[in-house]
Amino acid sequence: QVQLVESGGGLVQAGGSLRLDCAASRSIYSLYTMGWYRQAPGKQRELVASVTTGVSTYYVASVVRRFTISRDVAKNTVSLQMNSLKPEDTGVYYCNAVPALGRFWGQGTQVTVSS
């Protein structure tokens, strides 16, 4: 069974940066398109960025030119570099396949951006 463990969240002031990492218990990133999802307080979980096995990327409009997703197949990690953070980026961030697989949901990592 694959486990995904997210890390790197924290509290940061608006305009700051954070880097999130997602480590897999075994090699899966060469098999799936992977994404970072965000669940803001009181809102549904949304996909904010994804990267295919061919390293094509997608970003939701609100994070374009601020977030960068990357994958390292050799290290079994998917990362999300977040710059110029805004209070509306606050939420719990999860990594998962795209489309998401129920068995891949982890605990997520909390990102809080203060104004």
CSV table of C-alpha atoms in Angstrom, one decimal:
chain,number,residue,atom,x,y,z
A,1,GLN,CA,0.0,0.0,0.0
A,2,VAL,CA,1.3,3.4,-1.0
A,3,GLN,CA,1.6,6.1,1.6
A,4,LEU,CA,2.0,9.8,0.7
A,5,VAL,CA,3.4,12.1,3.4
A,6,GLU,CA,3.2,15.8,3.0
A,7,SER,CA,5.6,18.2,4.8
A,8,GLY,CA,6.8,21.8,4.7
A,9,GLY,CA,3.7,23.7,5.7
A,10,GLY,CA,3.8,26.5,8.3
A,11,LEU,CA,2.9,30.0,9.2
A,12,VAL,CA,4.2,32.7,6.9
A,13,GLN,CA,3.5,36.4,6.3
A,14,ALA,CA,1.9,37.6,3.1
A,15,GLY,CA,4.6,37.8,0.4
A,16,GLY,CA,6.6,35.0,1.9
A,17,SER,CA,7.5,31.6,0.5
A,18,LEU,CA,7.2,28.0,1.5
A,19,ARG,CA,8.2,24.7,-0.2
A,20,LEU,CA,6.0,21.7,0.3
A,21,ASP,CA,7.3,18.2,-0.3
A,22,CYS,CA,5.4,14.9,-0.8
A,23,ALA,CA,7.2,11.7,-0.2
A,24,ALA,CA,5.9,8.4,-1.4
A,25,SER,CA,6.5,5.1,0.3
A,26,ARG,CA,7.3,3.5,-3.0
A,27,SER,CA,8.0,4.5,-6.5
A,28,ILE,CA,4.7,5.7,-8.1
A,29,TYR,CA,5.6,9.1,-9.7
A,30,SER,CA,6.5,7.5,-13.0
A,31,LEU,CA,3.0,6.0,-13.2
A,32,TYR,CA,0.7,8.8,-12.3
A,33,THR,CA,0.0,12.4,-13.0
A,34,MET,CA,0.5,14.0,-9.5
A,35,GLY,CA,-1.1,17.1,-8.1
A,36,TRP,CA,-1.2,19.3,-5.1
A,37,TYR,CA,-4.7,20.0,-3.7
A,38,ARG,CA,-5.8,22.7,-1.3
A,39,GLN,CA,-8.7,22.7,1.1
A,40,ALA,CA,-9.3,26.2,2.5
A,41,PRO,CA,-11.5,26.7,5.6
A,42,GLY,CA,-15.2,26.2,4.7
A,43,LYS,CA,-14.4,25.3,1.0
A,44,GLN,CA,-14.1,22.2,-1.1
A,45,ARG,CA,-10.8,20.7,-1.9
A,46,GLU,CA,-9.4,22.0,-5.2
A,47,LEU,CA,-6.5,21.0,-7.4
A,48,VAL,CA,-4.0,23.9,-7.5
A,49,ALA,CA,-1.2,22.3,-9.6
A,50,SER,CA,-0.3,19.1,-11.3
A,51,VAL,CA,2.6,17.5,-13.2
A,52,THR,CA,2.3,14.7,-15.7
A,53,THR,CA,4.7,11.8,-16.2
A,54,GLY,CA,6.0,13.8,-19.1
A,55,VAL,CA,6.5,16.8,-16.8
A,56,SER,CA,3.8,19.0,-18.4
A,57,THR,CA,2.3,21.2,-15.7
A,58,TYR,CA,-1.0,22.7,-14.9
A,59,TYR,CA,-1.8,25.6,-12.5
A,60,VAL,CA,-5.1,27.0,-11.3
A,61,ALA,CA,-5.4,30.6,-12.4
A,62,SER,CA,-5.0,32.0,-8.9
A,63,VAL,CA,-1.5,30.6,-8.4
A,64,VAL,CA,0.0,31.0,-11.9
A,65,ARG,CA,3.5,32.6,-11.8
A,66,ARG,CA,3.6,32.2,-8.0
A,67,PHE,CA,3.7,28.4,-7.5
A,68,THR,CA,5.9,25.8,-9.2
A,69,ILE,CA,5.3,22.1,-9.1
A,70,SER,CA,8.1,19.6,-9.7
A,71,ARG,CA,8.8,15.9,-9.4
A,72,ASP,CA,11.9,13.8,-8.7
A,73,VAL,CA,11.2,10.3,-9.7
A,74,ALA,CA,14.5,9.0,-8.3
A,75,LYS,CA,13.7,10.5,-4.8
A,76,ASN,CA,10.0,9.6,-5.0
A,77,THR,CA,9.0,13.2,-4.2
A,78,VAL,CA,6.7,15.8,-5.6
A,79,SER,CA,7.3,19.4,-4.5
A,80,LEU,CA,5.4,22.6,-4.6
A,81,GLN,CA,7.4,25.9,-4.4
A,82,MET,CA,5.0,28.7,-3.3
A,83,ASN,CA,6.1,32.3,-3.6
A,84,SER,CA,4.4,35.6,-3.1
A,85,LEU,CA,1.9,33.9,-0.8
A,86,LYS,CA,-1.4,35.5,-0.1
A,87,PRO,CA,-3.9,35.0,2.8
A,88,GLU,CA,-6.2,33.3,0.4
A,89,ASP,CA,-3.6,30.6,-0.1
A,90,THR,CA,-4.3,29.4,3.5
A,91,GLY,CA,-5.5,25.9,3.8
A,92,VAL,CA,-4.4,22.3,4.2
A,93,TYR,CA,-2.4,21.1,1.2
A,94,TYR,CA,-2.4,17.5,0.1
A,95,CYS,CA,-0.7,15.6,-2.7
A,96,ASN,CA,-2.5,12.9,-4.7
A,97,ALA,CA,-2.8,11.5,-8.1
A,98,VAL,CA,-4.9,13.3,-10.7
A,99,PRO,CA,-7.7,12.2,-10.7
A,100,ALA,CA,-7.3,11.7,-7.0
A,101,LEU,CA,-7.3,8.2,-5.6
A,102,GLY,CA,-9.0,7.6,-2.2
A,103,ARG,CA,-6.2,5.4,-1.0
A,104,PHE,CA,-3.6,8.0,-1.6
A,105,TRP,CA,-5.0,10.8,0.7
A,106,GLY,CA,-2.6,11.6,3.5
A,107,GLN,CA,-2.8,13.9,6.5
A,108,GLY,CA,-1.9,17.0,4.5
A,109,THR,CA,0.2,19.9,5.7
A,110,GLN,CA,-1.2,23.2,7.0
A,111,VAL,CA,-0.3,26.4,5.3
A,112,THR,CA,-1.3,29.6,7.0
A,113,VAL,CA,-0.6,33.0,5.5
A,114,SER,CA,-1.1,36.0,7.7
A,115,SER,CA,-1.9,39.5,6.3
